């Protein structure tokens, strides 16, 4: 049983079995108690209303500099392998405030232009077709392992110039970073070391690729980051490496969850699939609704730089504020019938990609991958159905994604 029978609900309960499969009733409970709630169990504020999440993520008085990993615990013999990844992680745009954030984002975004994303469409379609061809031959698919996981992994690996034979290692490193993002403070010493060593391996690997591409430039995202320059300013190697780690994890894991969660939602709502089949022009709006309905990223956090007021509460300088994107996306004050999937929803100011200056840099790429994935899947297979109604989810408060999704295609 959940602990909510004894005292105020806590966001920590999102990891309880009863809420892991469906956290949205918990978010409604939290919002009903208080949209800006002091969570005793987590030792921070939890924000669950759309208006307050929107306001907070746009407020420059909140700092994104929360990836602070001390280095005084590192044994002398491991310093050379553990300090570089820690330094690189703190130079990621996700964890920086202006002016550093402004400078880095303007440089990295040069590698994410609409033209670059548009040029990827034919290749994304080709990858989707190849993955679905293999599934069609078998008449069934384990959608996570055979579709939603490899698709964004192949796309982002090719964008970063990673040879196809190295893709498996690449996805392991993505998991190391996701682990640090999700539970860095709750890790054992051994887990922290293991994940940091994985990221150090990733960085050594990419140092070699960067050296190659400096000698023999290629037309890819990594090259664009190496060459990105503004008013004489360029990305340092640590900044290139740190943001490669970020693009790898953000461009791979979250898009896997977006497409997996979306497939599950659609297969549980077959009447919505009919809309997509008869009106393919609905696809962009459908992807927006699937992002709102079951967001791959459920939460982000900030640190108050000064005493400030949010939702009528005084947040003290130094306190952590957890912004629940999943709760904001199911706030009845913003969305009519928020717990229903409605692909024809008109007003959809969802928070799945965050808000403000840290709005997801890869949002356009994720949307294109999802549009092509959903469109191709449901045009090709006329009667797909779930093998089981039981869904098994990652145990995470930050990320929401399925461990597996077996689907019969005929």
Short mmCIF file of C-alpha atoms in Angstrom, two decimals:
data_model
loop_
_atom_site.label_atom_id
_atom_site.label_comp_id
_atom_site.label_asym_id
_atom_site.label_seq_id
_atom_site.Cartn_x
_atom_site.Cartn_y
_atom_site.Cartn_z
CA UNK A 1 0.00 0.00 0.00
CA UNK A 2 1.10 3.58 -0.57
CA UNK A 3 2.08 5.78 2.30
CA UNK A 4 -0.57 8.36 1.34
CA UNK A 5 -3.02 6.80 3.80
CA UNK A 6 -0.94 8.16 6.70
CA UNK A 7 0.08 11.66 5.61
CA UNK A 8 0.37 14.03 2.70
CA UNK A 9 1.14 12.41 -0.64
CA UNK A 10 4.75 12.63 -1.84
CA UNK A 11 6.18 12.64 -5.36
CA UNK A 12 8.42 9.80 -4.14
CA UNK A 13 5.32 7.55 -4.37
CA UNK A 14 5.65 7.74 -8.17
CA UNK A 15 8.05 4.80 -7.69
CA UNK A 16 5.41 2.73 -5.81
CA UNK A 17 4.02 -0.13 -7.86
CA UNK A 18 0.49 1.28 -7.85
CA UNK A 19 1.66 4.53 -9.48
CA UNK A 20 4.48 3.28 -11.69
CA UNK A 21 2.00 2.10 -14.31
CA UNK A 22 -0.12 5.26 -13.99
CA UNK A 23 1.33 8.23 -12.07
CA UNK A 24 -1.42 10.66 -13.07
CA UNK A 25 -3.80 9.93 -10.15
CA UNK A 26 -0.88 10.71 -7.79
CA UNK A 27 -0.27 14.03 -9.57
CA UNK A 28 -3.96 14.91 -9.17
CA UNK A 29 -3.70 14.12 -5.44
CA UNK A 30 -0.62 16.31 -5.07
CA UNK A 31 -2.29 19.18 -6.95
CA UNK A 32 -5.44 18.86 -4.84
CA UNK A 33 -3.42 19.16 -1.61
CA UNK A 34 -1.45 22.13 -2.99
CA UNK A 35 -0.20 22.96 -6.52
CA UNK A 36 3.05 24.19 -4.91
CA UNK A 37 3.66 21.65 -2.16
CA UNK A 38 6.54 21.24 0.28
CA UNK A 39 7.39 17.53 -0.04
CA UNK A 40 8.82 16.38 3.32
CA UNK A 41 10.05 13.06 1.92
CA UNK A 42 12.00 14.67 -0.91
CA UNK A 43 13.07 17.79 0.99
CA UNK A 44 11.97 20.08 -1.83
CA UNK A 45 9.01 21.83 -3.43
CA UNK A 46 6.81 19.95 -5.93
CA UNK A 47 4.96 22.04 -8.52
CA UNK A 48 2.03 20.36 -10.29
CA UNK A 49 -0.13 23.07 -11.91
CA UNK A 50 0.38 24.02 -15.55
CA UNK A 51 0.41 27.76 -14.77
CA UNK A 52 3.03 27.45 -12.02
CA UNK A 53 5.27 25.07 -14.02
CA UNK A 54 5.12 27.45 -16.99
CA UNK A 55 5.88 30.45 -14.80
CA UNK A 56 8.68 28.73 -12.86
CA UNK A 57 10.54 27.36 -15.88
CA UNK A 58 10.52 30.83 -17.45
CA UNK A 59 11.71 32.57 -14.28
CA UNK A 60 15.42 33.55 -14.38
CA UNK A 61 15.49 33.53 -10.57
CA UNK A 62 15.58 29.73 -10.75
CA UNK A 63 18.97 28.21 -11.55
CA UNK A 64 19.51 25.14 -13.73
CA UNK A 65 22.98 24.55 -12.24
CA UNK A 66 22.09 21.39 -10.36
CA UNK A 67 24.57 18.86 -11.78
CA UNK A 68 27.05 19.33 -8.98
CA UNK A 69 29.12 16.22 -8.29
CA UNK A 70 31.82 16.71 -5.65
CA UNK A 71 35.23 15.26 -6.45
CA UNK A 72 36.81 15.05 -2.98
CA UNK A 73 35.62 11.44 -2.58
CA UNK A 74 37.57 10.15 -5.61
CA UNK A 75 40.50 7.86 -4.72
CA UNK A 76 43.80 9.26 -6.06
CA UNK A 77 44.32 6.35 -8.46
CA UNK A 78 40.91 6.99 -10.13
CA UNK A 79 41.11 10.78 -10.50
CA UNK A 80 42.37 10.68 -14.09
CA UNK A 81 39.33 8.61 -15.17
CA UNK A 82 36.57 10.11 -13.00
CA UNK A 83 37.31 13.84 -12.92
CA UNK A 84 37.05 14.41 -16.73
CA UNK A 85 33.45 13.12 -17.02
CA UNK A 86 32.38 15.18 -13.97
CA UNK A 87 33.91 18.32 -15.49
CA UNK A 88 32.26 17.64 -18.87
CA UNK A 89 28.84 16.97 -17.33
CA UNK A 90 28.84 20.38 -15.65
CA UNK A 91 29.42 22.01 -19.09
CA UNK A 92 26.19 20.68 -20.59
CA UNK A 93 23.63 23.28 -21.67
CA UNK A 94 20.98 21.48 -19.59
CA UNK A 95 22.79 22.48 -16.39
CA UNK A 96 23.97 25.99 -17.20
CA UNK A 97 22.56 29.48 -16.60
CA UNK A 98 23.19 32.59 -18.69
CA UNK A 99 25.62 33.86 -19.86
CA UNK A 100 27.28 30.42 -20.24
CA UNK A 101 24.00 28.82 -21.31
CA UNK A 102 23.32 31.54 -23.90
CA UNK A 103 26.77 31.17 -25.43
CA UNK A 104 26.75 27.37 -25.53
CA UNK A 105 23.17 27.04 -26.77
CA UNK A 106 23.74 29.47 -29.64
CA UNK A 107 26.81 27.46 -30.70
CA UNK A 108 25.23 23.98 -30.33
CA UNK A 109 21.96 25.06 -31.99
CA UNK A 110 23.90 25.85 -35.19
CA UNK A 111 24.09 22.07 -35.54
CA UNK A 112 20.29 21.71 -35.13
CA UNK A 113 18.88 23.94 -37.84
CA UNK A 114 15.49 23.19 -39.47
CA UNK A 115 17.41 22.54 -42.71
CA UNK A 116 19.50 19.83 -41.02
CA UNK A 117 16.39 18.16 -39.54
CA UNK A 118 14.57 18.30 -42.92
CA UNK A 119 17.53 16.71 -44.65
CA UNK A 120 17.24 13.76 -42.26
CA UNK A 121 13.62 12.91 -43.18
CA UNK A 122 14.41 10.48 -46.06
CA UNK A 123 17.02 8.65 -43.95
CA UNK A 124 14.65 8.39 -40.95
CA UNK A 125 11.96 6.96 -43.28
CA UNK A 126 14.47 4.44 -44.65
CA UNK A 127 15.46 3.27 -41.13
CA UNK A 128 11.78 2.95 -40.10
CA UNK A 129 11.00 0.94 -43.26
CA UNK A 130 13.93 -1.44 -42.67
CA UNK A 131 12.94 -2.06 -39.04
CA UNK A 132 9.28 -2.63 -39.97
CA UNK A 133 10.22 -4.90 -42.91
CA UNK A 134 11.95 -7.22 -40.43
CA UNK A 135 8.92 -7.15 -38.13
CA UNK A 136 6.51 -7.83 -40.98
CA UNK A 137 8.39 -10.98 -41.94
CA UNK A 138 7.97 -12.31 -38.38
CA UNK A 139 4.33 -11.20 -37.97
CA UNK A 140 5.13 -9.77 -34.55
CA UNK A 141 7.45 -7.27 -32.91
CA UNK A 142 8.95 -6.55 -29.53
CA UNK A 143 8.45 -2.86 -30.20
CA UNK A 144 11.00 -1.47 -27.72
CA UNK A 145 13.96 -3.72 -28.58
CA UNK A 146 13.22 -3.94 -32.32
CA UNK A 147 11.77 -0.53 -33.18
CA UNK A 148 11.59 2.34 -30.69
CA UNK A 149 15.10 1.69 -29.26
CA UNK A 150 17.11 1.20 -32.48
CA UNK A 151 15.40 3.96 -34.50
CA UNK A 152 16.61 7.03 -32.53
CA UNK A 153 19.87 5.23 -31.66
CA UNK A 154 20.71 4.82 -35.35
CA UNK A 155 19.65 8.40 -36.17
CA UNK A 156 21.67 10.10 -33.42
CA UNK A 157 24.66 7.75 -33.92
CA UNK A 158 24.80 8.62 -37.61
CA UNK A 159 24.42 12.33 -36.81
CA UNK A 160 27.41 12.07 -34.45
CA UNK A 161 29.51 10.02 -36.89
CA UNK A 162 29.49 6.76 -34.90
CA UNK A 163 30.17 3.63 -37.02
CA UNK A 164 27.20 1.23 -37.00
CA UNK A 165 29.25 -1.59 -35.44
CA UNK A 166 29.80 0.55 -32.31
CA UNK A 167 26.13 1.31 -31.73
CA UNK A 168 25.67 -1.19 -28.90
CA UNK A 169 28.43 0.38 -26.79
CA UNK A 170 26.96 3.74 -27.61
CA UNK A 171 23.56 2.84 -26.16
CA UNK A 172 25.19 1.48 -22.98
CA UNK A 173 26.80 4.89 -22.44
CA UNK A 174 23.41 6.51 -22.95
CA UNK A 175 22.16 4.39 -20.04
CA UNK A 176 25.08 5.51 -17.84
CA UNK A 177 24.12 9.15 -18.31
CA UNK A 178 20.40 8.50 -17.80
CA UNK A 179 21.26 6.76 -14.49
CA UNK A 180 23.18 9.83 -13.29
CA UNK A 181 20.34 12.15 -14.30
CA UNK A 182 17.73 10.02 -12.61
CA UNK A 183 19.34 9.08 -9.33
CA UNK A 184 22.83 10.47 -8.92
CA UNK A 185 22.35 11.33 -5.25
CA UNK A 186 20.81 7.96 -4.37
CA UNK A 187 23.53 5.82 -5.92
CA UNK A 188 25.97 3.61 -4.10
CA UNK A 189 29.68 4.41 -4.47
CA UNK A 190 30.04 1.45 -6.85
CA UNK A 191 27.11 2.56 -9.04
CA UNK A 192 28.38 6.14 -9.25
CA UNK A 193 31.86 4.95 -10.23
CA UNK A 194 30.47 2.49 -12.80
CA UNK A 195 28.35 5.17 -14.51
CA UNK A 196 31.12 7.78 -14.48
CA UNK A 197 33.58 5.24 -15.92
CA UNK A 198 31.08 4.54 -18.69
CA UNK A 199 30.89 8.24 -19.51
CA UNK A 200 34.70 8.49 -19.42
CA UNK A 201 34.88 5.64 -21.97
CA UNK A 202 32.36 7.51 -24.11
CA UNK A 203 34.51 10.67 -23.95
CA UNK A 204 37.72 8.81 -24.85
CA UNK A 205 35.91 7.22 -27.79
CA UNK A 206 34.66 10.59 -29.02
CA UNK A 207 38.05 12.24 -28.56
CA UNK A 208 39.33 9.80 -31.18
CA UNK A 209 36.42 10.56 -33.53
CA UNK A 210 36.95 14.32 -33.08
CA UNK A 211 40.66 13.89 -33.97
CA UNK A 212 39.64 11.98 -37.12
CA UNK A 213 37.10 14.60 -38.13
CA UNK A 214 39.54 17.46 -37.61
CA UNK A 215 41.79 15.69 -40.15
CA UNK A 216 38.97 14.55 -42.45
CA UNK A 217 35.86 16.74 -41.99
CA UNK A 218 32.47 15.09 -42.51
CA UNK A 219 29.00 16.52 -42.97
CA UNK A 220 27.43 15.59 -39.62
CA UNK A 221 26.29 17.00 -36.28
CA UNK A 222 29.64 16.42 -34.57
CA UNK A 223 31.44 18.34 -37.34
CA UNK A 224 28.95 21.19 -36.96
CA UNK A 225 29.69 21.32 -33.22
CA UNK A 226 33.46 21.23 -33.82
CA UNK A 227 33.17 24.10 -36.30
CA UNK A 228 30.47 26.08 -34.51
CA UNK A 229 31.77 29.57 -33.99
CA UNK A 230 30.30 32.92 -33.08
CA UNK A 231 32.25 36.14 -32.84
CA UNK A 232 35.50 34.20 -32.50
CA UNK A 233 34.06 31.94 -29.78
CA UNK A 234 34.19 28.16 -30.24
CA UNK A 235 33.20 25.16 -28.15
CA UNK A 236 36.05 23.74 -26.07
CA UNK A 237 36.70 20.01 -26.41
CA UNK A 238 35.14 19.45 -22.96
CA UNK A 239 32.04 21.35 -24.08
CA UNK A 240 31.79 19.33 -27.31
CA UNK A 241 32.22 16.08 -25.36
CA UNK A 242 29.79 17.00 -22.56
CA UNK A 243 27.10 18.01 -25.02
CA UNK A 244 27.68 14.89 -27.14
CA UNK A 245 26.83 12.89 -24.01
CA UNK A 246 23.70 15.02 -23.55
CA UNK A 247 22.61 14.73 -27.21
CA UNK A 248 23.21 10.99 -27.11
CA UNK A 249 21.06 10.41 -24.03
CA UNK A 250 18.43 13.03 -24.82
CA UNK A 251 18.28 12.15 -28.50
CA UNK A 252 18.09 8.44 -27.86
CA UNK A 253 16.41 7.50 -24.57
CA UNK A 254 13.64 10.06 -24.54
CA UNK A 255 12.65 9.48 -28.18
CA UNK A 256 12.55 5.73 -27.48
CA UNK A 257 10.09 6.46 -24.64
CA UNK A 258 8.05 8.91 -26.75
CA UNK A 259 7.44 6.35 -29.50
CA UNK A 260 6.98 3.39 -27.11
CA UNK A 261 4.55 5.24 -24.83
CA UNK A 262 2.70 6.51 -27.90
CA UNK A 263 2.32 3.05 -29.45
CA UNK A 264 0.94 1.69 -26.18
CA UNK A 265 -1.52 4.58 -25.83
CA UNK A 266 -2.75 4.19 -29.41
CA UNK A 267 -3.13 0.41 -29.20
CA UNK A 268 -5.22 0.93 -26.04
CA UNK A 269 -7.37 3.44 -27.97
CA UNK A 270 -8.05 1.81 -31.36
CA UNK A 271 -10.67 4.45 -32.23
CA UNK A 272 -7.85 7.03 -32.25
CA UNK A 273 -5.80 4.92 -34.70
CA UNK A 274 -8.69 5.22 -37.18
CA UNK A 275 -8.22 9.02 -37.18
CA UNK A 276 -4.56 8.61 -38.12
CA UNK A 277 -5.27 6.17 -40.92
CA UNK A 278 -7.95 8.31 -42.55
CA UNK A 279 -6.36 11.70 -41.83
CA UNK A 280 -2.56 11.50 -42.02
CA UNK A 281 -2.45 15.32 -41.86
CA UNK A 282 -3.36 14.88 -38.18
CA UNK A 283 0.08 13.38 -37.45
CA UNK A 284 1.82 16.52 -36.07
CA UNK A 285 -1.13 17.22 -33.75
CA UNK A 286 -1.30 13.53 -32.81
CA UNK A 287 2.36 13.54 -31.78
CA UNK A 288 1.75 16.65 -29.66
CA UNK A 289 -1.16 14.91 -27.92
CA UNK A 290 0.85 11.72 -27.31
CA UNK A 291 3.64 13.85 -25.83
CA UNK A 292 1.10 15.48 -23.52
CA UNK A 293 -0.74 12.28 -22.64
CA UNK A 294 2.28 10.26 -21.46
CA UNK A 295 5.43 12.38 -21.51
CA UNK A 296 8.82 10.66 -21.79
CA UNK A 297 10.26 13.20 -19.33
CA UNK A 298 8.03 13.60 -16.28
CA UNK A 299 10.03 16.01 -14.15
CA UNK A 300 12.79 18.61 -14.17
CA UNK A 301 14.27 20.58 -11.30
CA UNK A 302 15.71 23.99 -10.49
CA UNK A 303 17.37 25.69 -7.49
CA UNK A 304 16.04 29.04 -6.23
CA UNK A 305 18.81 31.68 -6.53
CA UNK A 306 17.02 34.01 -4.08
CA UNK A 307 13.91 34.08 -1.90
CA UNK A 308 10.93 34.28 -4.23
CA UNK A 309 7.21 33.66 -4.46
CA UNK A 310 5.60 30.96 -6.62
CA UNK A 311 1.94 29.98 -6.42
CA UNK A 312 1.58 32.00 -3.23
CA UNK A 313 4.44 30.15 -1.48
CA UNK A 314 7.78 31.63 -0.42
CA UNK A 315 10.60 29.55 -1.90
CA UNK A 316 13.85 30.18 -0.02
CA UNK A 317 17.20 30.69 -1.73
CA UNK A 318 18.97 27.36 -2.21
CA UNK A 319 15.81 25.23 -2.04
CA UNK A 320 15.17 22.69 -4.79
CA UNK A 321 11.96 22.93 -6.82
CA UNK A 322 10.74 19.86 -8.73
CA UNK A 323 8.59 20.86 -11.70
CA UNK A 324 6.27 17.99 -12.60
CA UNK A 325 5.88 18.16 -16.38
CA UNK A 326 3.62 15.09 -16.30
CA UNK A 327 1.28 16.76 -13.79
CA UNK A 328 1.22 20.04 -15.76
CA UNK A 329 0.22 18.04 -18.85
CA UNK A 330 -2.79 16.60 -16.98
CA UNK A 331 -3.94 19.79 -15.27
CA UNK A 332 -7.72 20.19 -15.81
CA UNK A 333 -7.31 23.97 -15.49
CA UNK A 334 -5.39 23.88 -18.79
CA UNK A 335 -6.69 20.79 -20.63
CA UNK A 336 -10.30 19.70 -20.99
CA UNK A 337 -10.69 16.05 -19.91
CA UNK A 338 -6.90 15.78 -19.41
CA UNK A 339 -6.76 12.03 -18.72
CA UNK A 340 -8.35 11.23 -22.10
CA UNK A 341 -6.36 10.70 -25.29
CA UNK A 342 -7.74 13.00 -28.00
CA UNK A 343 -5.67 13.25 -31.19
CA UNK A 344 -7.89 16.07 -32.46
CA UNK A 345 -7.21 18.26 -29.41
CA UNK A 346 -6.85 21.84 -30.64
CA UNK A 347 -5.21 23.82 -27.83
CA UNK A 348 -2.20 21.84 -26.69
CA UNK A 349 0.42 23.86 -24.81
CA UNK A 350 2.03 20.73 -23.41
CA UNK A 351 5.21 20.77 -21.32
CA UNK A 352 6.85 17.58 -22.58
CA UNK A 353 9.86 19.48 -23.95
CA UNK A 354 10.12 21.82 -20.98
CA UNK A 355 9.77 25.57 -21.28
CA UNK A 356 11.83 28.74 -21.29
CA UNK A 357 15.50 28.99 -22.26
CA UNK A 358 16.09 25.26 -21.62
CA UNK A 359 13.32 24.15 -24.02
CA UNK A 360 14.51 20.87 -25.58
CA UNK A 361 17.01 21.58 -28.35
CA UNK A 362 16.14 18.31 -30.13
CA UNK A 363 12.34 18.78 -30.02
CA UNK A 364 12.00 19.16 -33.81
CA UNK A 365 14.03 16.00 -34.45
CA UNK A 366 12.00 13.98 -31.89
CA UNK A 367 8.73 15.15 -33.49
CA UNK A 368 9.89 14.17 -36.99
CA UNK A 369 11.05 10.70 -35.82
CA UNK A 370 7.73 10.14 -34.02
CA UNK A 371 5.60 11.34 -36.96
CA UNK A 372 7.38 8.99 -39.37
CA UNK A 373 7.32 6.09 -36.87
CA UNK A 374 3.60 6.32 -36.04
CA UNK A 375 2.52 7.13 -39.61
CA UNK A 376 4.47 4.22 -41.11
CA UNK A 377 3.51 1.71 -38.41
CA UNK A 378 -0.24 2.22 -38.64
CA UNK A 379 -0.34 2.56 -42.44
CA UNK A 380 1.54 -0.70 -42.81
CA UNK A 381 -0.20 -2.83 -40.16
CA UNK A 382 -4.00 -2.87 -40.30
CA UNK A 383 -4.73 -4.97 -37.19
CA UNK A 384 -1.87 -4.71 -34.68
CA UNK A 385 -2.77 -5.64 -31.13
CA UNK A 386 -1.05 -5.94 -27.76
CA UNK A 387 0.10 -9.41 -26.71
CA UNK A 388 -0.70 -8.50 -23.10
CA UNK A 389 -2.44 -5.63 -21.33
CA UNK A 390 0.23 -5.66 -18.61
CA UNK A 391 2.86 -2.99 -19.19
CA UNK A 392 6.21 -2.98 -17.38
CA UNK A 393 7.73 0.44 -16.77
CA UNK A 394 11.18 1.73 -15.84
CA UNK A 395 11.41 2.57 -12.16
CA UNK A 396 12.09 6.30 -12.48
CA UNK A 397 10.67 9.63 -11.36
CA UNK A 398 12.31 11.56 -14.19
CA UNK A 399 11.88 9.32 -17.24
CA UNK A 400 8.75 7.41 -18.21
CA UNK A 401 9.27 4.49 -20.53
CA UNK A 402 8.44 0.85 -21.12
CA UNK A 403 10.81 -2.07 -20.59
CA UNK A 404 9.10 -4.06 -23.36
CA UNK A 405 6.09 -3.87 -25.66
CA UNK A 406 5.23 -7.10 -27.54
CA UNK A 407 2.78 -6.53 -30.41
CA UNK A 408 1.11 -9.01 -32.79
CA UNK A 409 0.95 -7.53 -36.28
CA UNK A 410 -1.51 -9.93 -37.94
#
